[in-house]
């Protein structure tokens, strides 16, 4: 029997929480088929193109969103007959419209949500945009405080440093729509500390063979860009180019931006750790949601209430 071209599983969240690493690990499994592109963003749309987001680079990147149902189905047609098919769009967990559309259209789909200390996640999110030359604020806390202003200005979801880390609220709404037995919550720390066991846990959840993947690739973190002449001079060039990129095919701007972004980034630099004082100032934005997440999942996330910085993927893996 020919199967409908649709996903059997979705990696639904969260951005900068290890979804890319888990996606690549599952992609290496012989029983799994994943889409190209990795993040179609189809369920964020409702049969229409995405809104005209207003943040730096937003209109360029939104050209790659797949919003037509036939184009989305085409992503799954090359899958082998017996493969477990999936895609990874880490904004689905945050987006309530996506939650509803997935629940209605994919009643048997399995959902994997990767969660990370929300302060670390937000910091990594800011670092990603800052190191790519798109974030103009050199100070993380300043950028974090501008979220409401940016939402009002129509910035795309990736600029929501706080909102994207409110996993308790997101899962509270998701379990009203989807049987909790079809939702697997994976912690970022397990991807780093116990990679093989974490992949096998995901495989059990998906009903495929364990022991087929022996490692999880490192995450897609950016080299740190220190404040100074590089971001002052090259940052506006990147942002201006990203704005102009909305008028050409995405691959053209990506190729053109590579040498500029390479000059912006320095490979020998590593991002500074957040101080205990910085974390203490940010914790009130997440504390209640961390407790809610614990209530919903039955797991203990109290370590996220600590003011100790845990470092980047590379630092943690080295330890």
PDB file of C-alpha atoms in Angstrom:
ATOM      1  CA  UNK A   1       0.000   0.000   0.000  1.00  0.00           C
ATOM      2  CA  UNK A   2       1.297   3.441  -0.916  1.00  0.00           C
ATOM      3  CA  UNK A   3       1.533   5.734   2.076  1.00  0.00           C
ATOM      4  CA  UNK A   4       0.459   9.351   2.007  1.00  0.00           C
ATOM      5  CA  UNK A   5       3.514  11.626   1.679  1.00  0.00           C
ATOM      6  CA  UNK A   6       3.561  13.053   5.176  1.00  0.00           C
ATOM      7  CA  UNK A   7       5.746  12.925   8.298  1.00  0.00           C
ATOM      8  CA  UNK A   8       5.658  10.143  10.885  1.00  0.00           C
ATOM      9  CA  UNK A   9       7.543  12.321  13.377  1.00  0.00           C
ATOM     10  CA  UNK A  10       8.412  15.971  13.920  1.00  0.00           C
ATOM     11  CA  UNK A  11      11.181  17.563  15.941  1.00  0.00           C
ATOM     12  CA  UNK A  12       9.097  20.460  17.174  1.00  0.00           C
ATOM     13  CA  UNK A  13      11.430  22.457  19.396  1.00  0.00           C
ATOM     14  CA  UNK A  14      13.130  24.323  20.718  1.00  0.00           C
ATOM     15  CA  UNK A  15      15.485  26.536  18.659  1.00  0.00           C
ATOM     16  CA  UNK A  16      19.107  26.471  19.895  1.00  0.00           C
ATOM     17  CA  UNK A  17      18.296  23.571  22.234  1.00  0.00           C
ATOM     18  CA  UNK A  18      20.014  20.778  20.309  1.00  0.00           C
ATOM     19  CA  UNK A  19      17.380  19.999  17.687  1.00  0.00           C
ATOM     20  CA  UNK A  20      19.928  20.234  14.852  1.00  0.00           C
ATOM     21  CA  UNK A  21      22.243  17.760  16.566  1.00  0.00           C
ATOM     22  CA  UNK A  22      19.441  15.271  17.199  1.00  0.00           C
ATOM     23  CA  UNK A  23      18.143  15.769  13.655  1.00  0.00           C
ATOM     24  CA  UNK A  24      21.548  14.900  12.192  1.00  0.00           C
ATOM     25  CA  UNK A  25      21.839  11.854  14.440  1.00  0.00           C
ATOM     26  CA  UNK A  26      18.440  10.534  13.372  1.00  0.00           C
ATOM     27  CA  UNK A  27      19.235  11.334   9.742  1.00  0.00           C
ATOM     28  CA  UNK A  28      22.172   8.916  10.020  1.00  0.00           C
ATOM     29  CA  UNK A  29      19.839   6.085  11.084  1.00  0.00           C
ATOM     30  CA  UNK A  30      19.244   3.572   8.244  1.00  0.00           C
ATOM     31  CA  UNK A  31      15.514   3.389   9.032  1.00  0.00           C
ATOM     32  CA  UNK A  32      14.922   7.159   8.951  1.00  0.00           C
ATOM     33  CA  UNK A  33      14.211   9.597   6.140  1.00  0.00           C
ATOM     34  CA  UNK A  34      14.385  13.338   6.845  1.00  0.00           C
ATOM     35  CA  UNK A  35      13.463  16.170   4.543  1.00  0.00           C
ATOM     36  CA  UNK A  36      15.603  18.643   2.667  1.00  0.00           C
ATOM     37  CA  UNK A  37      15.331  21.389   3.782  1.00  0.00           C
ATOM     38  CA  UNK A  38      15.547  20.393   7.416  1.00  0.00           C
ATOM     39  CA  UNK A  39      13.101  23.127   8.525  1.00  0.00           C
ATOM     40  CA  UNK A  40      10.230  23.460   6.015  1.00  0.00           C
ATOM     41  CA  UNK A  41       8.163  25.514   8.524  1.00  0.00           C
ATOM     42  CA  UNK A  42       5.019  24.283   6.775  1.00  0.00           C
ATOM     43  CA  UNK A  43       2.830  23.996   9.886  1.00  0.00           C
ATOM     44  CA  UNK A  44       3.628  27.594  10.838  1.00  0.00           C
ATOM     45  CA  UNK A  45       1.658  28.661   7.769  1.00  0.00           C
ATOM     46  CA  UNK A  46      -2.042  28.271   7.070  1.00  0.00           C
ATOM     47  CA  UNK A  47      -2.256  27.754   3.340  1.00  0.00           C
ATOM     48  CA  UNK A  48      -0.691  31.146   2.671  1.00  0.00           C
ATOM     49  CA  UNK A  49       2.794  32.670   2.588  1.00  0.00           C
ATOM     50  CA  UNK A  50       4.310  33.700   5.927  1.00  0.00           C
ATOM     51  CA  UNK A  51       3.862  37.297   7.094  1.00  0.00           C
ATOM     52  CA  UNK A  52       6.344  39.916   5.931  1.00  0.00           C
ATOM     53  CA  UNK A  53       8.553  39.802   9.011  1.00  0.00           C
ATOM     54  CA  UNK A  54      10.430  43.004   9.772  1.00  0.00           C
ATOM     55  CA  UNK A  55      13.682  42.010  11.482  1.00  0.00           C
ATOM     56  CA  UNK A  56      17.153  42.007   9.871  1.00  0.00           C
ATOM     57  CA  UNK A  57      17.335  39.150   7.385  1.00  0.00           C
ATOM     58  CA  UNK A  58      13.762  38.013   8.039  1.00  0.00           C
ATOM     59  CA  UNK A  59      12.366  38.665   4.573  1.00  0.00           C
ATOM     60  CA  UNK A  60      15.328  36.961   2.972  1.00  0.00           C
ATOM     61  CA  UNK A  61      14.953  33.797   5.033  1.00  0.00           C
ATOM     62  CA  UNK A  62      11.168  33.592   4.743  1.00  0.00           C
ATOM     63  CA  UNK A  63      11.571  32.903   1.021  1.00  0.00           C
ATOM     64  CA  UNK A  64      12.595  29.388   2.065  1.00  0.00           C
ATOM     65  CA  UNK A  65       9.398  28.677   4.019  1.00  0.00           C
ATOM     66  CA  UNK A  66       7.342  25.950   2.343  1.00  0.00           C
ATOM     67  CA  UNK A  67       3.676  26.839   2.654  1.00  0.00           C
ATOM     68  CA  UNK A  68       1.996  25.015  -0.243  1.00  0.00           C
ATOM     69  CA  UNK A  69       0.589  21.594   0.688  1.00  0.00           C
ATOM     70  CA  UNK A  70       1.739  19.977  -2.567  1.00  0.00           C
ATOM     71  CA  UNK A  71       5.296  21.257  -2.119  1.00  0.00           C
ATOM     72  CA  UNK A  72       5.347  19.933   1.443  1.00  0.00           C
ATOM     73  CA  UNK A  73       4.088  16.521   0.314  1.00  0.00           C
ATOM     74  CA  UNK A  74       6.809  16.434  -2.353  1.00  0.00           C
ATOM     75  CA  UNK A  75       9.450  16.556   0.391  1.00  0.00           C
ATOM     76  CA  UNK A  76       8.385  13.089   1.559  1.00  0.00           C
ATOM     77  CA  UNK A  77       7.872  11.373  -1.804  1.00  0.00           C
ATOM     78  CA  UNK A  78      11.548  10.265  -2.138  1.00  0.00           C
ATOM     79  CA  UNK A  79      11.375   8.346   1.171  1.00  0.00           C
ATOM     80  CA  UNK A  80      11.987   4.584   0.973  1.00  0.00           C
ATOM     81  CA  UNK A  81       8.768   2.591   1.415  1.00  0.00           C
ATOM     82  CA  UNK A  82       9.512   1.427   4.965  1.00  0.00           C
ATOM     83  CA  UNK A  83      11.368   4.478   6.270  1.00  0.00           C
ATOM     84  CA  UNK A  84      10.172   6.480   9.242  1.00  0.00           C
ATOM     85  CA  UNK A  85       9.803   9.990   7.814  1.00  0.00           C
ATOM     86  CA  UNK A  86      10.359  13.224   9.661  1.00  0.00           C
ATOM     87  CA  UNK A  87      11.263  16.878   9.560  1.00  0.00           C
ATOM     88  CA  UNK A  88      12.578  19.322  12.134  1.00  0.00           C
ATOM     89  CA  UNK A  89      11.121  22.786  12.554  1.00  0.00           C
ATOM     90  CA  UNK A  90      11.916  23.905  16.098  1.00  0.00           C
ATOM     91  CA  UNK A  91       9.291  26.657  16.129  1.00  0.00           C
ATOM     92  CA  UNK A  92       6.330  24.270  16.063  1.00  0.00           C
ATOM     93  CA  UNK A  93       6.374  23.851  19.847  1.00  0.00           C
ATOM     94  CA  UNK A  94       6.137  27.610  20.398  1.00  0.00           C
ATOM     95  CA  UNK A  95       3.543  28.339  17.676  1.00  0.00           C
ATOM     96  CA  UNK A  96       0.014  27.566  18.890  1.00  0.00           C
ATOM     97  CA  UNK A  97      -1.415  27.636  15.373  1.00  0.00           C
ATOM     98  CA  UNK A  98       1.136  25.020  14.318  1.00  0.00           C
ATOM     99  CA  UNK A  99       0.184  22.893  17.319  1.00  0.00           C
ATOM    100  CA  UNK A 100      -3.482  22.934  16.291  1.00  0.00           C
ATOM    101  CA  UNK A 101      -2.794  22.230  12.631  1.00  0.00           C
ATOM    102  CA  UNK A 102      -0.472  19.325  13.453  1.00  0.00           C
ATOM    103  CA  UNK A 103      -3.001  17.826  15.880  1.00  0.00           C
ATOM    104  CA  UNK A 104      -5.800  18.079  13.303  1.00  0.00           C
ATOM    105  CA  UNK A 105      -3.927  16.906  10.211  1.00  0.00           C
ATOM    106  CA  UNK A 106      -1.501  14.339  11.684  1.00  0.00           C
ATOM    107  CA  UNK A 107      -3.409  12.367  14.341  1.00  0.00           C
ATOM    108  CA  UNK A 108      -0.723   9.647  14.584  1.00  0.00           C
ATOM    109  CA  UNK A 109       2.418  11.762  14.328  1.00  0.00           C
ATOM    110  CA  UNK A 110       5.045  11.534  17.081  1.00  0.00           C
ATOM    111  CA  UNK A 111       6.559  14.747  18.410  1.00  0.00           C
ATOM    112  CA  UNK A 112      10.011  15.214  19.919  1.00  0.00           C
ATOM    113  CA  UNK A 113      10.658  18.398  21.902  1.00  0.00           C
ATOM    114  CA  UNK A 114      14.243  19.167  22.904  1.00  0.00           C
ATOM    115  CA  UNK A 115      14.463  21.617  25.793  1.00  0.00           C
ATOM    116  CA  UNK A 116      17.434  23.487  27.242  1.00  0.00           C
ATOM    117  CA  UNK A 117      18.003  25.760  30.202  1.00  0.00           C
ATOM    118  CA  UNK A 118      16.021  28.758  28.899  1.00  0.00           C
ATOM    119  CA  UNK A 119      18.699  31.307  29.810  1.00  0.00           C
ATOM    120  CA  UNK A 120      21.361  29.279  28.011  1.00  0.00           C
ATOM    121  CA  UNK A 121      18.990  28.839  25.077  1.00  0.00           C
ATOM    122  CA  UNK A 122      18.271  32.568  24.865  1.00  0.00           C
ATOM    123  CA  UNK A 123      21.969  33.403  25.103  1.00  0.00           C
ATOM    124  CA  UNK A 124      22.775  30.926  22.318  1.00  0.00           C
ATOM    125  CA  UNK A 125      19.918  32.386  20.244  1.00  0.00           C
ATOM    126  CA  UNK A 126      21.337  35.905  20.647  1.00  0.00           C
ATOM    127  CA  UNK A 127      24.843  34.597  19.896  1.00  0.00           C
ATOM    128  CA  UNK A 128      23.631  33.002  16.654  1.00  0.00           C
ATOM    129  CA  UNK A 129      22.138  36.256  15.366  1.00  0.00           C
ATOM    130  CA  UNK A 130      24.970  38.431  16.705  1.00  0.00           C
ATOM    131  CA  UNK A 131      27.687  36.255  15.196  1.00  0.00           C
ATOM    132  CA  UNK A 132      25.897  36.236  11.839  1.00  0.00           C
ATOM    133  CA  UNK A 133      25.889  40.052  11.847  1.00  0.00           C
ATOM    134  CA  UNK A 134      22.093  40.340  12.103  1.00  0.00           C
ATOM    135  CA  UNK A 135      21.712  41.299  15.783  1.00  0.00           C
ATOM    136  CA  UNK A 136      22.801  44.945  16.240  1.00  0.00           C
ATOM    137  CA  UNK A 137      22.831  44.824  20.060  1.00  0.00           C
ATOM    138  CA  UNK A 138      26.278  43.885  21.359  1.00  0.00           C
ATOM    139  CA  UNK A 139      24.940  43.318  24.884  1.00  0.00           C
ATOM    140  CA  UNK A 140      22.803  40.201  25.405  1.00  0.00           C
ATOM    141  CA  UNK A 141      20.715  41.610  28.251  1.00  0.00           C
ATOM    142  CA  UNK A 142      19.927  44.738  26.246  1.00  0.00           C
ATOM    143  CA  UNK A 143      18.791  42.628  23.296  1.00  0.00           C
ATOM    144  CA  UNK A 144      16.752  40.412  25.633  1.00  0.00           C
ATOM    145  CA  UNK A 145      14.958  43.469  27.036  1.00  0.00           C
ATOM    146  CA  UNK A 146      13.982  44.643  23.542  1.00  0.00           C
ATOM    147  CA  UNK A 147      11.788  41.604  22.812  1.00  0.00           C
ATOM    148  CA  UNK A 148       8.401  43.305  23.233  1.00  0.00           C
ATOM    149  CA  UNK A 149       9.513  46.201  21.047  1.00  0.00           C
ATOM    150  CA  UNK A 150      10.695  43.822  18.334  1.00  0.00           C
ATOM    151  CA  UNK A 151       7.551  41.687  18.451  1.00  0.00           C
ATOM    152  CA  UNK A 152       5.506  44.870  17.984  1.00  0.00           C
ATOM    153  CA  UNK A 153       7.696  45.758  14.992  1.00  0.00           C
ATOM    154  CA  UNK A 154       6.967  42.393  13.363  1.00  0.00           C
ATOM    155  CA  UNK A 155      10.268  40.601  13.861  1.00  0.00           C
ATOM    156  CA  UNK A 156      10.276  36.874  12.980  1.00  0.00           C
ATOM    157  CA  UNK A 157       9.932  34.190  15.684  1.00  0.00           C
ATOM    158  CA  UNK A 158      13.696  33.606  16.048  1.00  0.00           C
ATOM    159  CA  UNK A 159      14.071  37.021  17.711  1.00  0.00           C
ATOM    160  CA  UNK A 160      11.895  36.008  20.682  1.00  0.00           C
ATOM    161  CA  UNK A 161      14.651  35.236  23.146  1.00  0.00           C
ATOM    162  CA  UNK A 162      12.296  34.839  26.102  1.00  0.00           C
ATOM    163  CA  UNK A 163       9.123  33.446  24.519  1.00  0.00           C
ATOM    164  CA  UNK A 164      10.846  30.563  22.770  1.00  0.00           C
ATOM    165  CA  UNK A 165      12.096  29.308  26.145  1.00  0.00           C
ATOM    166  CA  UNK A 166       8.706  29.136  27.881  1.00  0.00           C
ATOM    167  CA  UNK A 167       8.422  25.385  27.408  1.00  0.00           C
ATOM    168  CA  UNK A 168       6.020  24.875  30.297  1.00  0.00           C
ATOM    169  CA  UNK A 169       3.350  27.063  28.715  1.00  0.00           C
ATOM    170  CA  UNK A 170       4.009  25.533  25.305  1.00  0.00           C
ATOM    171  CA  UNK A 171       3.698  21.934  26.496  1.00  0.00           C
ATOM    172  CA  UNK A 172       0.683  22.790  28.646  1.00  0.00           C
ATOM    173  CA  UNK A 173      -1.129  23.832  25.475  1.00  0.00           C
ATOM    174  CA  UNK A 174       0.240  20.980  23.357  1.00  0.00           C
ATOM    175  CA  UNK A 175      -0.948  18.189  25.683  1.00  0.00           C
ATOM    176  CA  UNK A 176      -4.481  19.550  25.409  1.00  0.00           C
ATOM    177  CA  UNK A 177      -4.336  18.726  21.683  1.00  0.00           C
ATOM    178  CA  UNK A 178      -2.045  15.709  21.466  1.00  0.00           C
ATOM    179  CA  UNK A 179      -1.918  12.510  23.517  1.00  0.00           C
ATOM    180  CA  UNK A 180       1.086  12.905  25.850  1.00  0.00           C
ATOM    181  CA  UNK A 181       2.134   9.374  24.888  1.00  0.00           C
ATOM    182  CA  UNK A 182       2.990  10.772  21.443  1.00  0.00           C
ATOM    183  CA  UNK A 183       5.262  13.480  22.883  1.00  0.00           C
ATOM    184  CA  UNK A 184       8.862  12.862  23.914  1.00  0.00           C
ATOM    185  CA  UNK A 185      10.683  15.573  25.878  1.00  0.00           C
ATOM    186  CA  UNK A 186      14.478  15.367  25.555  1.00  0.00           C
ATOM    187  CA  UNK A 187      16.887  17.454  27.591  1.00  0.00           C
ATOM    188  CA  UNK A 188      19.802  19.213  25.948  1.00  0.00           C
ATOM    189  CA  UNK A 189      22.097  18.061  28.733  1.00  0.00           C
ATOM    190  CA  UNK A 190      21.360  14.426  27.806  1.00  0.00           C
ATOM    191  CA  UNK A 191      22.309  15.091  24.190  1.00  0.00           C
ATOM    192  CA  UNK A 192      25.657  16.407  25.437  1.00  0.00           C
ATOM    193  CA  UNK A 193      26.291  14.033  28.355  1.00  0.00           C
ATOM    194  CA  UNK A 194      24.689  10.789  27.089  1.00  0.00           C
ATOM    195  CA  UNK A 195      24.484  11.067  23.299  1.00  0.00           C
ATOM    196  CA  UNK A 196      24.169   7.383  22.334  1.00  0.00           C
ATOM    197  CA  UNK A 197      21.609   6.616  25.037  1.00  0.00           C
ATOM    198  CA  UNK A 198      19.619   9.700  24.042  1.00  0.00           C
ATOM    199  CA  UNK A 199      19.477   8.670  20.381  1.00  0.00           C
ATOM    200  CA  UNK A 200      18.408   5.163  21.415  1.00  0.00           C
ATOM    201  CA  UNK A 201      15.671   6.648  23.587  1.00  0.00           C
ATOM    202  CA  UNK A 202      14.389   8.595  20.582  1.00  0.00           C
ATOM    203  CA  UNK A 203      14.569   5.417  18.484  1.00  0.00           C
ATOM    204  CA  UNK A 204      12.476   3.485  21.013  1.00  0.00           C
ATOM    205  CA  UNK A 205       9.945   6.284  20.936  1.00  0.00           C
ATOM    206  CA  UNK A 206       9.810   6.130  17.122  1.00  0.00           C
ATOM    207  CA  UNK A 207       9.656   2.328  17.066  1.00  0.00           C
ATOM    208  CA  UNK A 208      12.874   1.809  15.128  1.00  0.00           C
ATOM    209  CA  UNK A 209      16.055  -0.155  15.804  1.00  0.00           C
ATOM    210  CA  UNK A 210      18.388   0.961  18.562  1.00  0.00           C
ATOM    211  CA  UNK A 211      22.174   0.814  18.407  1.00  0.00           C
ATOM    212  CA  UNK A 212      22.411   2.122  14.844  1.00  0.00           C
ATOM    213  CA  UNK A 213      23.833   5.578  15.643  1.00  0.00           C
ATOM    214  CA  UNK A 214      26.976   5.838  17.743  1.00  0.00           C
ATOM    215  CA  UNK A 215      27.304   9.606  18.157  1.00  0.00           C
ATOM    216  CA  UNK A 216      25.489  12.923  17.964  1.00  0.00           C
ATOM    217  CA  UNK A 217      27.195  15.606  15.857  1.00  0.00           C
ATOM    218  CA  UNK A 218      28.101  18.856  17.576  1.00  0.00           C
ATOM    219  CA  UNK A 219      25.475  21.574  17.488  1.00  0.00           C
ATOM    220  CA  UNK A 220      25.483  24.472  15.031  1.00  0.00           C
ATOM    221  CA  UNK A 221      26.856  27.123  17.370  1.00  0.00           C
ATOM    222  CA  UNK A 222      28.647  30.129  15.888  1.00  0.00           C
ATOM    223  CA  UNK A 223      32.123  31.402  16.726  1.00  0.00           C
ATOM    224  CA  UNK A 224      31.973  34.308  19.156  1.00  0.00           C
ATOM    225  CA  UNK A 225      32.249  37.801  17.697  1.00  0.00           C
ATOM    226  CA  UNK A 226      33.790  40.182  20.219  1.00  0.00           C
ATOM    227  CA  UNK A 227      32.519  43.781  20.237  1.00  0.00           C
ATOM    228  CA  UNK A 228      34.842  46.028  18.272  1.00  0.00           C
ATOM    229  CA  UNK A 229      35.509  47.216  14.754  1.00  0.00           C
ATOM    230  CA  UNK A 230      34.334  44.028  13.042  1.00  0.00           C
ATOM    231  CA  UNK A 231      30.672  44.162  14.113  1.00  0.00           C
ATOM    232  CA  UNK A 232      30.659  47.991  13.897  1.00  0.00           C
ATOM    233  CA  UNK A 233      31.879  47.965  10.286  1.00  0.00           C
ATOM    234  CA  UNK A 234      30.754  44.629   8.888  1.00  0.00           C
ATOM    235  CA  UNK A 235      27.482  44.215  10.818  1.00  0.00           C
ATOM    236  CA  UNK A 236      25.665  46.962   8.870  1.00  0.00           C
ATOM    237  CA  UNK A 237      27.005  45.456   5.630  1.00  0.00           C
ATOM    238  CA  UNK A 238      25.534  42.060   6.516  1.00  0.00           C
ATOM    239  CA  UNK A 239      22.194  43.560   7.557  1.00  0.00           C
ATOM    240  CA  UNK A 240      22.008  45.673   4.425  1.00  0.00           C
ATOM    241  CA  UNK A 241      22.830  42.695   2.265  1.00  0.00           C
ATOM    242  CA  UNK A 242      20.252  40.548   4.038  1.00  0.00           C
ATOM    243  CA  UNK A 243      17.621  43.215   3.341  1.00  0.00           C
ATOM    244  CA  UNK A 244      18.581  43.280  -0.340  1.00  0.00           C
ATOM    245  CA  UNK A 245      18.582  39.475  -0.338  1.00  0.00           C
ATOM    246  CA  UNK A 246      14.785  39.434  -0.255  1.00  0.00           C
ATOM    247  CA  UNK A 247      14.810  40.416  -3.936  1.00  0.00           C
ATOM    248  CA  UNK A 248      16.979  37.524  -5.162  1.00  0.00           C
ATOM    249  CA  UNK A 249      16.884  33.732  -4.719  1.00  0.00           C
ATOM    250  CA  UNK A 250      18.056  32.788  -1.188  1.00  0.00           C
ATOM    251  CA  UNK A 251      21.036  30.779  -2.411  1.00  0.00           C
ATOM    252  CA  UNK A 252      22.500  33.862  -4.126  1.00  0.00           C
ATOM    253  CA  UNK A 253      22.577  35.912  -0.919  1.00  0.00           C
ATOM    254  CA  UNK A 254      23.928  32.979   1.075  1.00  0.00           C
ATOM    255  CA  UNK A 255      26.872  32.640  -1.312  1.00  0.00           C
ATOM    256  CA  UNK A 256      27.476  36.387  -1.367  1.00  0.00           C
ATOM    257  CA  UNK A 257      27.340  36.677   2.426  1.00  0.00           C
ATOM    258  CA  UNK A 258      29.885  33.934   3.172  1.00  0.00           C
ATOM    259  CA  UNK A 259      33.073  36.037   2.838  1.00  0.00           C
ATOM    260  CA  UNK A 260      31.578  38.972   4.779  1.00  0.00           C
ATOM    261  CA  UNK A 261      30.359  36.813   7.670  1.00  0.00           C
ATOM    262  CA  UNK A 262      33.701  34.963   7.650  1.00  0.00           C
ATOM    263  CA  UNK A 263      35.499  38.284   8.167  1.00  0.00           C
ATOM    264  CA  UNK A 264      33.093  39.106  10.992  1.00  0.00           C
ATOM    265  CA  UNK A 265      33.729  35.851  12.850  1.00  0.00           C
ATOM    266  CA  UNK A 266      37.059  34.829  14.360  1.00  0.00           C
ATOM    267  CA  UNK A 267      37.607  31.120  14.788  1.00  0.00           C
ATOM    268  CA  UNK A 268      39.880  31.386  17.822  1.00  0.00           C
ATOM    269  CA  UNK A 269      37.363  33.316  19.940  1.00  0.00           C
ATOM    270  CA  UNK A 270      34.988  31.661  22.382  1.00  0.00           C
ATOM    271  CA  UNK A 271      31.886  33.206  23.830  1.00  0.00           C
ATOM    272  CA  UNK A 272      32.186  34.533  27.409  1.00  0.00           C
ATOM    273  CA  UNK A 273      30.201  32.800  30.109  1.00  0.00           C
ATOM    274  CA  UNK A 274      27.267  34.579  31.680  1.00  0.00           C
ATOM    275  CA  UNK A 275      28.046  35.763  35.186  1.00  0.00           C
ATOM    276  CA  UNK A 276      26.028  34.659  38.196  1.00  0.00           C
ATOM    277  CA  UNK A 277      24.759  38.225  38.456  1.00  0.00           C
ATOM    278  CA  UNK A 278      23.536  38.209  34.846  1.00  0.00           C
ATOM    279  CA  UNK A 279      21.749  34.910  35.325  1.00  0.00           C
ATOM    280  CA  UNK A 280      20.157  36.166  38.549  1.00  0.00           C
ATOM    281  CA  UNK A 281      18.741  39.150  36.676  1.00  0.00           C
ATOM    282  CA  UNK A 282      17.305  36.911  33.933  1.00  0.00           C
ATOM    283  CA  UNK A 283      15.901  34.101  36.099  1.00  0.00           C
ATOM    284  CA  UNK A 284      12.636  35.877  37.058  1.00  0.00           C
ATOM    285  CA  UNK A 285      11.637  35.814  33.380  1.00  0.00           C
ATOM    286  CA  UNK A 286      11.609  32.000  33.455  1.00  0.00           C
ATOM    287  CA  UNK A 287      11.280  30.774  37.048  1.00  0.00           C
ATOM    288  CA  UNK A 288       7.505  30.221  37.074  1.00  0.00           C
ATOM    289  CA  UNK A 289       7.580  28.491  33.703  1.00  0.00           C
ATOM    290  CA  UNK A 290      10.392  26.175  34.832  1.00  0.00           C
ATOM    291  CA  UNK A 291       8.215  25.057  37.738  1.00  0.00           C
ATOM    292  CA  UNK A 292       5.250  24.595  35.377  1.00  0.00           C
ATOM    293  CA  UNK A 293       7.382  22.442  33.081  1.00  0.00           C
ATOM    294  CA  UNK A 294       8.266  20.223  36.023  1.00  0.00           C
ATOM    295  CA  UNK A 295       4.599  19.805  36.926  1.00  0.00           C
ATOM    296  CA  UNK A 296       3.616  18.872  33.367  1.00  0.00           C
ATOM    297  CA  UNK A 297       6.454  16.413  32.711  1.00  0.00           C
ATOM    298  CA  UNK A 298       6.945  15.041  36.211  1.00  0.00           C
ATOM    299  CA  UNK A 299      10.672  15.738  35.865  1.00  0.00           C
ATOM    300  CA  UNK A 300      12.948  17.896  37.978  1.00  0.00           C
ATOM    301  CA  UNK A 301      14.224  21.028  36.223  1.00  0.00           C
ATOM    302  CA  UNK A 302      15.311  22.842  39.381  1.00  0.00           C
ATOM    303  CA  UNK A 303      18.931  22.927  38.147  1.00  0.00           C
ATOM    304  CA  UNK A 304      17.764  25.601  35.688  1.00  0.00           C
ATOM    305  CA  UNK A 305      17.083  27.871  38.666  1.00  0.00           C
ATOM    306  CA  UNK A 306      20.803  27.929  39.415  1.00  0.00           C
ATOM    307  CA  UNK A 307      22.948  30.971  38.634  1.00  0.00           C
ATOM    308  CA  UNK A 308      25.823  28.758  37.438  1.00  0.00           C
ATOM    309  CA  UNK A 309      26.677  29.039  33.747  1.00  0.00           C
ATOM    310  CA  UNK A 310      27.058  25.706  31.984  1.00  0.00           C
ATOM    311  CA  UNK A 311      28.973  26.871  28.927  1.00  0.00           C
ATOM    312  CA  UNK A 312      28.595  26.069  25.247  1.00  0.00           C
ATOM    313  CA  UNK A 313      28.148  22.655  23.619  1.00  0.00           C
ATOM    314  CA  UNK A 314      31.898  22.423  22.995  1.00  0.00           C
ATOM    315  CA  UNK A 315      32.800  23.351  26.574  1.00  0.00           C
ATOM    316  CA  UNK A 316      30.284  20.925  28.057  1.00  0.00           C
ATOM    317  CA  UNK A 317      31.278  18.076  25.760  1.00  0.00           C
ATOM    318  CA  UNK A 318      34.949  18.610  26.651  1.00  0.00           C
ATOM    319  CA  UNK A 319      34.109  18.281  30.347  1.00  0.00           C
TER     320      UNK A 319
END
